[in-house]
Amino acid sequence: EHFSLVGSALFKRRRLKIEYYARSTNAHSAREVSPQRLVHYRENWYVDTWCHLRNDLRSFSVDGIRRIEVLDTAAKEVSLKSLDDYVRESYGIVRGGEAQRAKLRFSIERARWVASEVWHPDQIGHFDAEGRYVLELPFRDDRELVLDILRHGAEVEVLSPVELRRKVHADQSAAAKLNRAL
């Protein structure tokens, strides 16, 4: 609904005043932002912005914008390197948290697929002596990473960090309880 106004503000280099609904926190907020670029990610559009409230880079889902106004004020310019660095340190679209590295080990069967996938531009992967695939990648907020790990079920083991391993185990255990045999 608001895609064309976001695109227009980007093209004209104008600030936006938005009212935003964050599904993750079920909260509404009013922001003045300088749009930097539109990003299509997992079937959704996001706008990377300079948020004048937080005085930092932030991403907003375009479909989470409830109201929008294009302002006459010029948008703050952010270098492409700063935008790329903002994205590179995280996994997926969710930002924030302490920089960490995940180390995952995939079964021989799953290794054939995962070895050809790009989970993150700075990932490192290799086959171990048994033919399993070990993948290391950076993340900050683990929500999207946990979902991607869970889609591999019993074909992946979280080697580190231990807190990520605990979260995946807790989600697998909860799913097993919900789906126990009748």
Tab-separated table of N, CA and C in Angstrom:
chain	number	residue	atom	x	y	z
A	1	GLU	N	0.820	-1.199	0.000
A	1	GLU	CA	0.000	0.000	0.000
A	1	GLU	C	0.865	1.264	0.000
A	2	HIS	N	1.984	1.266	0.709
A	2	HIS	CA	2.827	2.459	0.822
A	2	HIS	C	4.111	2.368	0.000
A	3	PHE	N	4.228	1.325	-0.781
A	3	PHE	CA	5.450	1.083	-1.545
A	3	PHE	C	5.794	2.256	-2.457
A	4	SER	N	4.808	2.788	-3.180
A	4	SER	CA	5.092	3.855	-4.142
A	4	SER	C	5.568	5.134	-3.451
A	5	LEU	N	5.039	5.438	-2.264
A	5	LEU	CA	5.502	6.631	-1.542
A	5	LEU	C	6.928	6.443	-1.017
A	6	VAL	N	7.248	5.234	-0.558
A	6	VAL	CA	8.617	4.951	-0.132
A	6	VAL	C	9.561	5.104	-1.327
A	7	GLY	N	9.180	4.525	-2.460
A	7	GLY	CA	10.001	4.624	-3.671
A	7	GLY	C	10.168	6.061	-4.131
A	8	SER	N	9.112	6.841	-4.054
A	8	SER	CA	9.178	8.246	-4.440
A	8	SER	C	10.123	9.029	-3.523
A	9	ALA	N	10.030	8.780	-2.218
A	9	ALA	CA	10.910	9.468	-1.267
A	9	ALA	C	12.371	9.074	-1.507
A	10	LEU	N	12.605	7.811	-1.824
A	10	LEU	CA	13.968	7.366	-2.143
A	10	LEU	C	14.501	8.103	-3.365
A	11	PHE	N	13.687	8.142	-4.404
A	11	PHE	CA	14.092	8.779	-5.653
A	11	PHE	C	14.344	10.271	-5.462
A	12	LYS	N	13.480	10.939	-4.707
A	12	LYS	CA	13.594	12.386	-4.498
A	12	LYS	C	14.530	12.753	-3.349
A	13	ARG	N	15.031	11.729	-2.606
A	13	ARG	CA	15.911	11.923	-1.457
A	13	ARG	C	15.243	12.801	-0.403
A	14	ARG	N	14.010	12.405	-0.007
A	14	ARG	CA	13.222	13.117	0.998
A	14	ARG	C	13.001	12.219	2.208
A	15	ARG	N	12.865	12.840	3.370
A	15	ARG	CA	12.558	12.107	4.592
A	15	ARG	C	11.106	11.657	4.590
A	16	LEU	N	10.840	10.648	5.397
A	16	LEU	CA	9.493	10.134	5.588
A	16	LEU	C	9.108	10.242	7.055
A	17	LYS	N	7.851	10.536	7.297
A	17	LYS	CA	7.281	10.428	8.633
A	17	LYS	C	6.366	9.211	8.572
A	18	ILE	N	6.660	8.206	9.413
A	18	ILE	CA	5.867	6.972	9.355
A	18	ILE	C	5.300	6.619	10.724
A	19	GLU	N	4.191	5.955	10.698
A	19	GLU	CA	3.680	5.252	11.871
A	19	GLU	C	3.861	3.783	11.532
A	20	TYR	N	4.550	3.071	12.415
A	20	TYR	CA	4.994	1.716	12.118
A	20	TYR	C	4.491	0.733	13.158
A	21	TYR	N	4.046	-0.419	12.670
A	21	TYR	CA	3.640	-1.511	13.539
A	21	TYR	C	4.672	-2.628	13.429
A	22	ALA	N	5.303	-2.958	14.568
A	22	ALA	CA	6.299	-4.033	14.609
A	22	ALA	C	5.628	-5.307	15.103
A	23	ARG	N	5.499	-6.288	14.222
A	23	ARG	CA	4.875	-7.560	14.607
A	23	ARG	C	5.661	-8.267	15.707
A	24	SER	N	6.977	-8.110	15.697
A	24	SER	CA	7.814	-8.820	16.668
A	24	SER	C	7.528	-8.392	18.100
A	25	THR	N	7.144	-7.139	18.289
A	25	THR	CA	6.883	-6.633	19.638
A	25	THR	C	5.429	-6.239	19.852
A	26	ASN	N	4.620	-6.316	18.796
A	26	ASN	CA	3.210	-5.915	18.843
A	26	ASN	C	3.079	-4.463	19.292
A	27	ALA	N	4.014	-3.616	18.826
A	27	ALA	CA	4.039	-2.214	19.238
A	27	ALA	C	3.968	-1.287	18.028
A	28	HIS	N	3.404	-0.111	18.268
A	28	HIS	CA	3.340	0.945	17.258
A	28	HIS	C	4.326	2.039	17.641
A	29	SER	N	4.925	2.688	16.640
A	29	SER	CA	5.817	3.812	16.920
A	29	SER	C	5.735	4.817	15.786
A	30	ALA	N	6.051	6.064	16.100
A	30	ALA	CA	6.126	7.129	15.103
A	30	ALA	C	7.602	7.423	14.877
A	31	ARG	N	7.999	7.493	13.631
A	31	ARG	CA	9.410	7.708	13.292
A	31	ARG	C	9.532	8.722	12.166
A	32	GLU	N	10.622	9.462	12.192
A	32	GLU	CA	11.045	10.222	11.031
A	32	GLU	C	12.293	9.526	10.527
A	33	VAL	N	12.288	9.143	9.267
A	33	VAL	CA	13.377	8.347	8.712
A	33	VAL	C	13.844	8.923	7.381
A	34	SER	N	15.103	8.666	7.087
A	34	SER	CA	15.671	8.983	5.778
A	34	SER	C	15.858	7.670	5.041
A	35	PRO	N	14.999	7.378	4.052
A	35	PRO	CA	15.110	6.097	3.341
A	35	PRO	C	16.410	6.030	2.539
A	36	GLN	N	17.045	4.848	2.572
A	36	GLN	CA	18.319	4.655	1.879
A	36	GLN	C	18.199	3.696	0.708
A	37	ARG	N	17.442	2.605	0.907
A	37	ARG	CA	17.250	1.646	-0.186
A	37	ARG	C	16.105	0.707	0.160
A	38	LEU	N	15.514	0.155	-0.877
A	38	LEU	CA	14.492	-0.882	-0.746
A	38	LEU	C	15.161	-2.231	-0.922
A	39	VAL	N	14.748	-3.197	-0.119
A	39	VAL	CA	15.329	-4.535	-0.157
A	39	VAL	C	14.189	-5.547	-0.237
A	40	HIS	N	14.258	-6.452	-1.197
A	40	HIS	CA	13.291	-7.549	-1.285
A	40	HIS	C	13.919	-8.763	-0.623
A	41	TYR	N	13.279	-9.252	0.425
A	41	TYR	CA	13.849	-10.344	1.210
A	41	TYR	C	12.743	-11.305	1.621
A	42	ARG	N	12.873	-12.553	1.222
A	42	ARG	CA	11.921	-13.606	1.572
A	42	ARG	C	10.470	-13.184	1.329
A	43	GLU	N	10.220	-12.745	0.126
A	43	GLU	CA	8.872	-12.399	-0.336
A	43	GLU	C	8.291	-11.150	0.313
A	44	ASN	N	9.116	-10.329	0.956
A	44	ASN	CA	8.653	-9.081	1.564
A	44	ASN	C	9.588	-7.943	1.185
A	45	TRP	N	9.049	-6.732	1.197
A	45	TRP	CA	9.840	-5.542	0.940
A	45	TRP	C	10.175	-4.846	2.250
A	46	TYR	N	11.422	-4.405	2.370
A	46	TYR	CA	11.915	-3.671	3.532
A	46	TYR	C	12.588	-2.399	3.036
A	47	VAL	N	12.542	-1.377	3.862
A	47	VAL	CA	13.263	-0.152	3.544
A	47	VAL	C	14.329	0.046	4.622
A	48	ASP	N	15.583	0.101	4.166
A	48	ASP	CA	16.689	0.426	5.056
A	48	ASP	C	16.699	1.941	5.193
A	49	THR	N	16.769	2.433	6.425
A	49	THR	CA	16.651	3.865	6.675
A	49	THR	C	17.678	4.341	7.695
A	50	TRP	N	17.851	5.644	7.720
A	50	TRP	CA	18.470	6.302	8.865
A	50	TRP	C	17.303	6.750	9.725
A	51	CYS	N	17.209	6.226	10.941
A	51	CYS	CA	16.124	6.575	11.851
A	51	CYS	C	16.581	7.763	12.696
A	52	HIS	N	15.874	8.870	12.574
A	52	HIS	CA	16.254	10.080	13.296
A	52	HIS	C	15.888	9.985	14.777
A	53	LEU	N	14.958	9.125	15.147
A	53	LEU	CA	14.627	8.903	16.560
A	53	LEU	C	15.758	8.166	17.264
A	54	ARG	N	16.264	7.098	16.638
A	54	ARG	CA	17.322	6.267	17.231
A	54	ARG	C	18.724	6.733	16.855
A	55	ASN	N	18.805	7.666	15.891
A	55	ASN	CA	20.098	8.167	15.419
A	55	ASN	C	21.000	7.014	14.976
A	56	ASP	N	20.390	6.109	14.186
A	56	ASP	CA	21.098	4.909	13.744
A	56	ASP	C	20.347	4.304	12.558
A	57	LEU	N	20.977	3.339	11.917
A	57	LEU	CA	20.340	2.631	10.814
A	57	LEU	C	19.282	1.682	11.350
A	58	ARG	N	18.160	1.575	10.636
A	58	ARG	CA	17.075	0.667	10.980
A	58	ARG	C	16.412	0.203	9.688
A	59	SER	N	15.839	-0.991	9.732
A	59	SER	CA	15.054	-1.516	8.607
A	59	SER	C	13.610	-1.642	9.044
A	60	PHE	N	12.713	-1.316	8.126
A	60	PHE	CA	11.286	-1.410	8.391
A	60	PHE	C	10.618	-2.191	7.265
A	61	SER	N	9.751	-3.101	7.633
A	61	SER	CA	8.959	-3.817	6.651
A	61	SER	C	7.954	-2.833	6.059
A	62	VAL	N	7.903	-2.746	4.743
A	62	VAL	CA	6.995	-1.790	4.113
A	62	VAL	C	5.548	-2.101	4.494
A	63	ASP	N	5.209	-3.394	4.629
A	63	ASP	CA	3.823	-3.714	4.991
A	63	ASP	C	3.517	-3.452	6.464
A	64	GLY	N	4.526	-3.090	7.262
A	64	GLY	CA	4.296	-2.695	8.649
A	64	GLY	C	4.030	-1.212	8.810
A	65	ILE	N	4.200	-0.456	7.726
A	65	ILE	CA	3.933	0.982	7.770
A	65	ILE	C	2.419	1.190	7.729
A	66	ARG	N	1.892	1.863	8.738
A	66	ARG	CA	0.440	2.105	8.838
A	66	ARG	C	0.042	3.454	8.253
A	67	ARG	N	0.901	4.461	8.428
A	67	ARG	CA	0.686	5.787	7.845
A	67	ARG	C	2.029	6.296	7.361
A	68	ILE	N	1.969	7.125	6.317
A	68	ILE	CA	3.219	7.627	5.745
A	68	ILE	C	2.993	9.020	5.189
A	69	GLU	N	4.017	9.843	5.336
A	69	GLU	CA	3.994	11.189	4.775
A	69	GLU	C	5.389	11.497	4.250
A	70	VAL	N	5.465	11.934	3.004
A	70	VAL	CA	6.736	12.363	2.434
A	70	VAL	C	6.951	13.811	2.848
A	71	LEU	N	8.078	14.081	3.492
A	71	LEU	CA	8.382	15.425	3.989
A	71	LEU	C	9.197	16.210	2.970
A	72	ASP	N	9.229	17.517	3.112
A	72	ASP	CA	10.037	18.362	2.235
A	72	ASP	C	11.504	18.384	2.650
A	73	THR	N	11.813	17.845	3.819
A	73	THR	CA	13.168	17.834	4.349
A	73	THR	C	14.039	16.828	3.591
A	74	ALA	N	15.253	17.249	3.259
A	74	ALA	CA	16.173	16.357	2.551
A	74	ALA	C	16.550	15.171	3.442
A	75	ALA	N	16.666	14.012	2.831
A	75	ALA	CA	17.059	12.802	3.560
A	75	ALA	C	18.539	12.873	3.914
A	76	LYS	N	18.874	12.316	5.062
A	76	LYS	CA	20.276	12.181	5.460
A	76	LYS	C	20.913	11.134	4.555
A	77	GLU	N	22.095	11.430	4.068
A	77	GLU	CA	22.806	10.490	3.205
A	77	GLU	C	23.676	9.561	4.051
A	78	VAL	N	23.602	8.278	3.775
A	78	VAL	CA	24.414	7.269	4.452
A	78	VAL	C	25.217	6.551	3.374
A	79	SER	N	26.485	6.348	3.620
A	79	SER	CA	27.340	5.719	2.610
A	79	SER	C	26.911	4.276	2.358
A	80	LEU	N	27.122	3.820	1.151
A	80	LEU	CA	26.826	2.443	0.777
A	80	LEU	C	27.627	1.470	1.640
A	81	LYS	N	28.859	1.817	1.970
A	81	LYS	CA	29.682	0.965	2.831
A	81	LYS	C	29.034	0.812	4.208
A	82	SER	N	28.536	1.895	4.783
A	82	SER	CA	27.865	1.819	6.087
A	82	SER	C	26.632	0.932	6.017
A	83	LEU	N	25.859	1.063	4.936
A	83	LEU	CA	24.675	0.213	4.764
A	83	LEU	C	25.072	-1.249	4.633
A	84	ASP	N	26.089	-1.520	3.836
A	84	ASP	CA	26.537	-2.897	3.648
A	84	ASP	C	27.097	-3.492	4.943
A	85	ASP	N	27.837	-2.686	5.708
A	85	ASP	CA	28.362	-3.157	6.990
A	85	ASP	C	27.228	-3.466	7.954
A	86	TYR	N	26.193	-2.661	7.944
A	86	TYR	CA	25.014	-2.850	8.800
A	86	TYR	C	24.366	-4.204	8.524
A	87	VAL	N	24.272	-4.566	7.258
A	87	VAL	CA	23.657	-5.831	6.863
A	87	VAL	C	24.610	-7.000	7.078
A	88	ARG	N	25.872	-6.819	6.766
A	88	ARG	CA	26.839	-7.911	6.766
A	88	ARG	C	27.012	-8.543	8.140
A	89	GLU	N	26.930	-7.776	9.200
A	89	GLU	CA	27.157	-8.309	10.535
A	89	GLU	C	25.987	-9.112	11.072
A	90	SER	N	24.870	-9.070	10.394
A	90	SER	CA	23.690	-9.759	10.912
A	90	SER	C	23.344	-10.955	10.033
A	91	TYR	N	22.404	-11.735	10.513
A	91	TYR	CA	21.888	-12.850	9.724
A	91	TYR	C	20.436	-12.531	9.401
A	92	GLY	N	20.105	-12.467	8.133
A	92	GLY	CA	18.738	-12.153	7.754
A	92	GLY	C	18.445	-10.675	7.905
A	93	ILE	N	17.197	-10.372	8.061
A	93	ILE	CA	16.748	-8.988	8.087
A	93	ILE	C	16.722	-8.409	9.497
A	94	VAL	N	16.747	-9.268	10.516
A	94	VAL	CA	16.679	-8.810	11.906
A	94	VAL	C	18.070	-8.402	12.368
A	95	ARG	N	18.158	-7.193	12.927
A	95	ARG	CA	19.449	-6.653	13.364
A	95	ARG	C	19.470	-6.528	14.886
A	96	GLY	N	20.634	-6.242	15.411
A	96	GLY	CA	20.766	-5.980	16.844
A	96	GLY	C	21.414	-7.139	17.567
A	97	GLY	N	21.844	-6.872	18.785
A	97	GLY	CA	22.478	-7.899	19.581
A	97	GLY	C	23.983	-7.933	19.385
A	98	GLU	N	24.605	-8.808	20.135
A	98	GLU	CA	26.053	-8.961	20.116
A	98	GLU	C	26.486	-9.789	18.904
A	99	ALA	N	27.592	-9.397	18.281
A	99	ALA	CA	28.124	-10.147	17.137
A	99	ALA	C	28.611	-11.517	17.605
A	100	GLN	N	28.150	-12.569	16.931
A	100	GLN	CA	28.523	-13.951	17.257
A	100	GLN	C	28.738	-14.725	15.964
A	101	ARG	N	29.264	-15.933	16.101
A	101	ARG	CA	29.401	-16.833	14.949
A	101	ARG	C	28.761	-18.163	15.302
A	102	ALA	N	27.950	-18.653	14.386
A	102	ALA	CA	27.333	-19.969	14.555
A	102	ALA	C	28.177	-20.992	13.811
A	103	LYS	N	28.248	-22.190	14.384
A	103	LYS	CA	28.935	-23.302	13.730
A	103	LYS	C	27.944	-24.459	13.701
A	104	LEU	N	27.587	-24.891	12.492
A	104	LEU	CA	26.587	-25.938	12.276
A	104	LEU	C	27.237	-27.100	11.525
A	105	ARG	N	26.761	-28.319	11.811
A	105	ARG	CA	27.263	-29.496	11.084
A	105	ARG	C	26.067	-30.248	10.519
A	106	PHE	N	26.073	-30.429	9.205
A	106	PHE	CA	24.972	-31.073	8.503
A	106	PHE	C	25.321	-32.514	8.156
A	107	SER	N	24.306	-33.348	8.137
A	107	SER	CA	24.482	-34.760	7.797
A	107	SER	C	25.042	-34.902	6.380
A	108	ILE	N	25.549	-36.073	6.089
A	108	ILE	CA	26.095	-36.346	4.754
A	108	ILE	C	25.026	-36.106	3.690
A	109	GLU	N	23.811	-36.570	3.952
A	109	GLU	CA	22.727	-36.404	2.979
A	109	GLU	C	22.395	-34.931	2.756
A	110	ARG	N	22.272	-34.168	3.817
A	110	ARG	CA	21.907	-32.752	3.705
A	110	ARG	C	23.083	-31.916	3.209
A	111	ALA	N	24.298	-32.376	3.451
A	111	ALA	CA	25.499	-31.639	3.060
A	111	ALA	C	25.520	-31.328	1.570
A	112	ARG	N	25.013	-32.251	0.763
A	112	ARG	CA	25.029	-32.048	-0.685
A	112	ARG	C	24.232	-30.812	-1.093
A	113	TRP	N	23.185	-30.481	-0.353
A	113	TRP	CA	22.376	-29.304	-0.667
A	113	TRP	C	22.941	-28.059	-0.004
A	114	VAL	N	23.239	-28.147	1.271
A	114	VAL	CA	23.665	-26.965	2.031
A	114	VAL	C	24.985	-26.409	1.513
A	115	ALA	N	25.867	-27.272	1.035
A	115	ALA	CA	27.167	-26.812	0.542
A	115	ALA	C	27.020	-25.851	-0.637
A	116	SER	N	25.916	-25.917	-1.355
A	116	SER	CA	25.725	-25.029	-2.506
A	116	SER	C	24.869	-23.808	-2.180
A	117	GLU	N	24.429	-23.675	-0.930
A	117	GLU	CA	23.588	-22.549	-0.531
A	117	GLU	C	24.433	-21.424	0.069
A	118	VAL	N	23.940	-20.209	-0.117
A	118	VAL	CA	24.567	-19.053	0.519
A	118	VAL	C	23.623	-18.592	1.629
A	119	TRP	N	24.029	-18.836	2.853
A	119	TRP	CA	23.266	-18.404	4.019
A	119	TRP	C	23.661	-16.985	4.410
A	120	HIS	N	24.918	-16.638	4.166
A	120	HIS	CA	25.444	-15.318	4.514
A	120	HIS	C	26.678	-15.052	3.656
A	121	PRO	N	26.898	-13.791	3.227
A	121	PRO	CA	28.069	-13.503	2.387
A	121	PRO	C	29.412	-13.828	3.040
A	122	ASP	N	29.469	-13.812	4.367
A	122	ASP	CA	30.733	-14.078	5.059
A	122	ASP	C	30.798	-15.480	5.660
A	123	GLN	N	30.022	-16.392	5.115
A	123	GLN	CA	30.052	-17.757	5.643
A	123	GLN	C	31.335	-18.474	5.237
A	124	ILE	N	31.691	-19.467	6.049
A	124	ILE	CA	32.824	-20.340	5.753
A	124	ILE	C	32.305	-21.765	5.884
A	125	GLY	N	32.567	-22.588	4.895
A	125	GLY	CA	32.095	-23.961	4.952
A	125	GLY	C	33.141	-24.936	4.448
A	126	HIS	N	33.062	-26.158	4.980
A	126	HIS	CA	33.960	-27.213	4.516
A	126	HIS	C	33.351	-28.581	4.840
A	127	PHE	N	33.789	-29.585	4.107
A	127	PHE	CA	33.385	-30.958	4.375
A	127	PHE	C	34.363	-31.547	5.385
A	128	ASP	N	33.850	-32.248	6.376
A	128	ASP	CA	34.745	-32.897	7.342
A	128	ASP	C	35.149	-34.271	6.805
A	129	ALA	N	35.944	-35.000	7.567
A	129	ALA	CA	36.490	-36.292	7.136
A	129	ALA	C	35.402	-37.321	6.852
A	130	GLU	N	34.235	-37.191	7.518
A	130	GLU	CA	33.138	-38.143	7.314
A	130	GLU	C	32.205	-37.734	6.169
A	131	GLY	N	32.431	-36.567	5.559
A	131	GLY	CA	31.581	-36.114	4.452
A	131	GLY	C	30.436	-35.220	4.899
A	132	ARG	N	30.427	-34.852	6.173
A	132	ARG	CA	29.412	-33.910	6.652
A	132	ARG	C	29.872	-32.501	6.317
A	133	TYR	N	28.922	-31.571	6.265
A	133	TYR	CA	29.266	-30.197	5.914
A	133	TYR	C	29.208	-29.326	7.161
A	134	VAL	N	30.309	-28.622	7.428
A	134	VAL	CA	30.394	-27.714	8.570
A	134	VAL	C	30.303	-26.290	8.028
A	135	LEU	N	29.329	-25.549	8.562
A	135	LEU	CA	29.060	-24.188	8.100
A	135	LEU	C	29.212	-23.229	9.282
A	136	GLU	N	30.007	-22.179	9.078
A	136	GLU	CA	30.178	-21.132	10.083
A	136	GLU	C	29.711	-19.814	9.481
A	137	LEU	N	28.954	-19.031	10.262
A	137	LEU	CA	28.435	-17.773	9.770
A	137	LEU	C	28.161	-16.807	10.912
A	138	PRO	N	28.227	-15.503	10.614
A	138	PRO	CA	27.969	-14.508	11.655
A	138	PRO	C	26.471	-14.297	11.856
A	139	PHE	N	26.125	-13.887	13.061
A	139	PHE	CA	24.750	-13.471	13.360
A	139	PHE	C	24.778	-12.564	14.574
A	140	ARG	N	23.712	-11.850	14.773
A	140	ARG	CA	23.517	-11.038	15.967
A	140	ARG	C	22.233	-11.498	16.650
A	141	ASP	N	21.118	-11.246	16.038
A	141	ASP	CA	19.828	-11.712	16.541
A	141	ASP	C	19.596	-13.096	15.947
A	142	ASP	N	19.274	-14.087	16.772
A	142	ASP	CA	19.225	-15.473	16.284
A	142	ASP	C	17.861	-15.950	15.781
A	143	ARG	N	16.845	-15.098	15.791
A	143	ARG	CA	15.491	-15.560	15.451
A	143	ARG	C	15.389	-16.207	14.070
A	144	GLU	N	15.890	-15.546	13.044
A	144	GLU	CA	15.815	-16.117	11.696
A	144	GLU	C	16.730	-17.320	11.549
A	145	LEU	N	17.880	-17.257	12.171
A	145	LEU	CA	18.820	-18.373	12.098
A	145	LEU	C	18.217	-19.628	12.714
A	146	VAL	N	17.561	-19.500	13.852
A	146	VAL	CA	16.916	-20.653	14.482
A	146	VAL	C	15.893	-21.267	13.538
A	147	LEU	N	15.080	-20.445	12.891
A	147	LEU	CA	14.084	-20.971	11.944
A	147	LEU	C	14.744	-21.722	10.791
A	148	ASP	N	15.844	-21.188	10.268
A	148	ASP	CA	16.532	-21.863	9.167
A	148	ASP	C	17.173	-23.168	9.618
A	149	ILE	N	17.678	-23.196	10.828
A	149	ILE	CA	18.241	-24.444	11.367
A	149	ILE	C	17.144	-25.479	11.545
A	150	LEU	N	16.010	-25.067	12.113
A	150	LEU	CA	14.919	-26.008	12.389
A	150	LEU	C	14.360	-26.658	11.128
A	151	ARG	N	14.433	-25.989	10.004
A	151	ARG	CA	13.887	-26.584	8.777
A	151	ARG	C	14.684	-27.804	8.322
A	152	HIS	N	15.870	-27.987	8.893
A	152	HIS	CA	16.696	-29.143	8.559
A	152	HIS	C	16.511	-30.293	9.550
A	153	GLY	N	15.680	-30.095	10.565
A	153	GLY	CA	15.339	-31.163	11.497
A	153	GLY	C	16.549	-31.867	12.086
A	154	ALA	N	16.506	-33.184	12.035
A	154	ALA	CA	17.569	-34.008	12.624
A	154	ALA	C	18.813	-34.099	11.732
A	155	GLU	N	18.827	-33.365	10.632
A	155	GLU	CA	19.962	-33.411	9.700
A	155	GLU	C	21.019	-32.352	10.000
A	156	VAL	N	20.832	-31.591	11.100
A	156	VAL	CA	21.793	-30.546	11.450
A	156	VAL	C	22.031	-30.552	12.953
A	157	GLU	N	23.276	-30.281	13.312
A	157	GLU	CA	23.663	-30.160	14.713
A	157	GLU	C	24.285	-28.781	14.917
A	158	VAL	N	23.850	-28.089	15.957
A	158	VAL	CA	24.453	-26.800	16.307
A	158	VAL	C	25.667	-27.096	17.178
A	159	LEU	N	26.844	-26.755	16.693
A	159	LEU	CA	28.080	-26.986	17.441
A	159	LEU	C	28.377	-25.823	18.392
A	160	SER	N	28.076	-24.611	17.938
A	160	SER	CA	28.283	-23.437	18.792
A	160	SER	C	27.547	-22.248	18.186
A	161	PRO	N	27.266	-21.252	19.011
A	161	PRO	CA	27.487	-21.148	20.449
A	161	PRO	C	26.462	-21.988	21.220
A	162	VAL	N	26.754	-22.242	22.476
A	162	VAL	CA	25.919	-23.121	23.288
A	162	VAL	C	24.506	-22.566	23.466
A	163	GLU	N	24.363	-21.251	23.552
A	163	GLU	CA	23.023	-20.665	23.724
A	163	GLU	C	22.154	-20.910	22.490
A	164	LEU	N	22.736	-20.842	21.314
A	164	LEU	CA	22.000	-21.151	20.090
A	164	LEU	C	21.595	-22.621	20.096
A	165	ARG	N	22.502	-23.486	20.496
A	165	ARG	CA	22.205	-24.924	20.601
A	165	ARG	C	21.027	-25.157	21.552
A	166	ARG	N	21.011	-24.459	22.688
A	166	ARG	CA	19.914	-24.594	23.658
A	166	ARG	C	18.580	-24.137	23.066
A	167	LYS	N	18.600	-23.019	22.342
A	167	LYS	CA	17.352	-22.515	21.747
A	167	LYS	C	16.794	-23.496	20.724
A	168	VAL	N	17.650	-24.026	19.872
A	168	VAL	CA	17.200	-24.993	18.869
A	168	VAL	C	16.658	-26.238	19.563
A	169	HIS	N	17.350	-26.714	20.567
A	169	HIS	CA	16.892	-27.891	21.317
A	169	HIS	C	15.536	-27.631	21.971
A	170	ALA	N	15.367	-26.470	22.571
A	170	ALA	CA	14.095	-26.137	23.225
A	170	ALA	C	12.950	-26.113	22.214
A	171	ASP	N	13.182	-25.525	21.038
A	171	ASP	CA	12.140	-25.493	20.007
A	171	ASP	C	11.842	-26.891	19.478
A	172	GLN	N	12.874	-27.712	19.282
A	172	GLN	CA	12.656	-29.086	18.822
A	172	GLN	C	11.882	-29.887	19.861
A	173	SER	N	12.207	-29.715	21.122
A	173	SER	CA	11.503	-30.431	22.199
A	173	SER	C	10.051	-30.000	22.286
A	174	ALA	N	9.792	-28.708	22.177
A	174	ALA	CA	8.422	-28.211	22.225
A	174	ALA	C	7.609	-28.730	21.037
A	175	ALA	N	8.231	-28.780	19.855
A	175	ALA	CA	7.537	-29.316	18.687
A	175	ALA	C	7.248	-30.800	18.853
A	176	ALA	N	8.196	-31.530	19.419
A	176	ALA	CA	7.991	-32.962	19.641
A	176	ALA	C	6.821	-33.203	20.592
A	177	LYS	N	6.694	-32.393	21.622
A	177	LYS	CA	5.580	-32.524	22.556
A	177	LYS	C	4.246	-32.238	21.872
A	178	LEU	N	4.217	-31.208	21.025
A	178	LEU	CA	2.984	-30.876	20.317
A	178	LEU	C	2.584	-31.951	19.312
A	179	ASN	N	3.574	-32.600	18.732
A	179	ASN	CA	3.328	-33.545	17.645
A	179	ASN	C	3.596	-34.998	18.046
A	180	ARG	N	3.513	-35.300	19.318
A	180	ARG	CA	3.764	-36.664	19.755
A	180	ARG	C	2.715	-37.602	19.157
A	181	ALA	N	3.110	-38.816	18.997
A	181	ALA	CA	2.220	-39.830	18.385
A	181	ALA	C	0.986	-40.033	19.267
A	182	LEU	N	-0.125	-40.298	18.617
A	182	LEU	CA	-1.378	-40.528	19.353
A	182	LEU	C	-1.484	-41.987	19.801
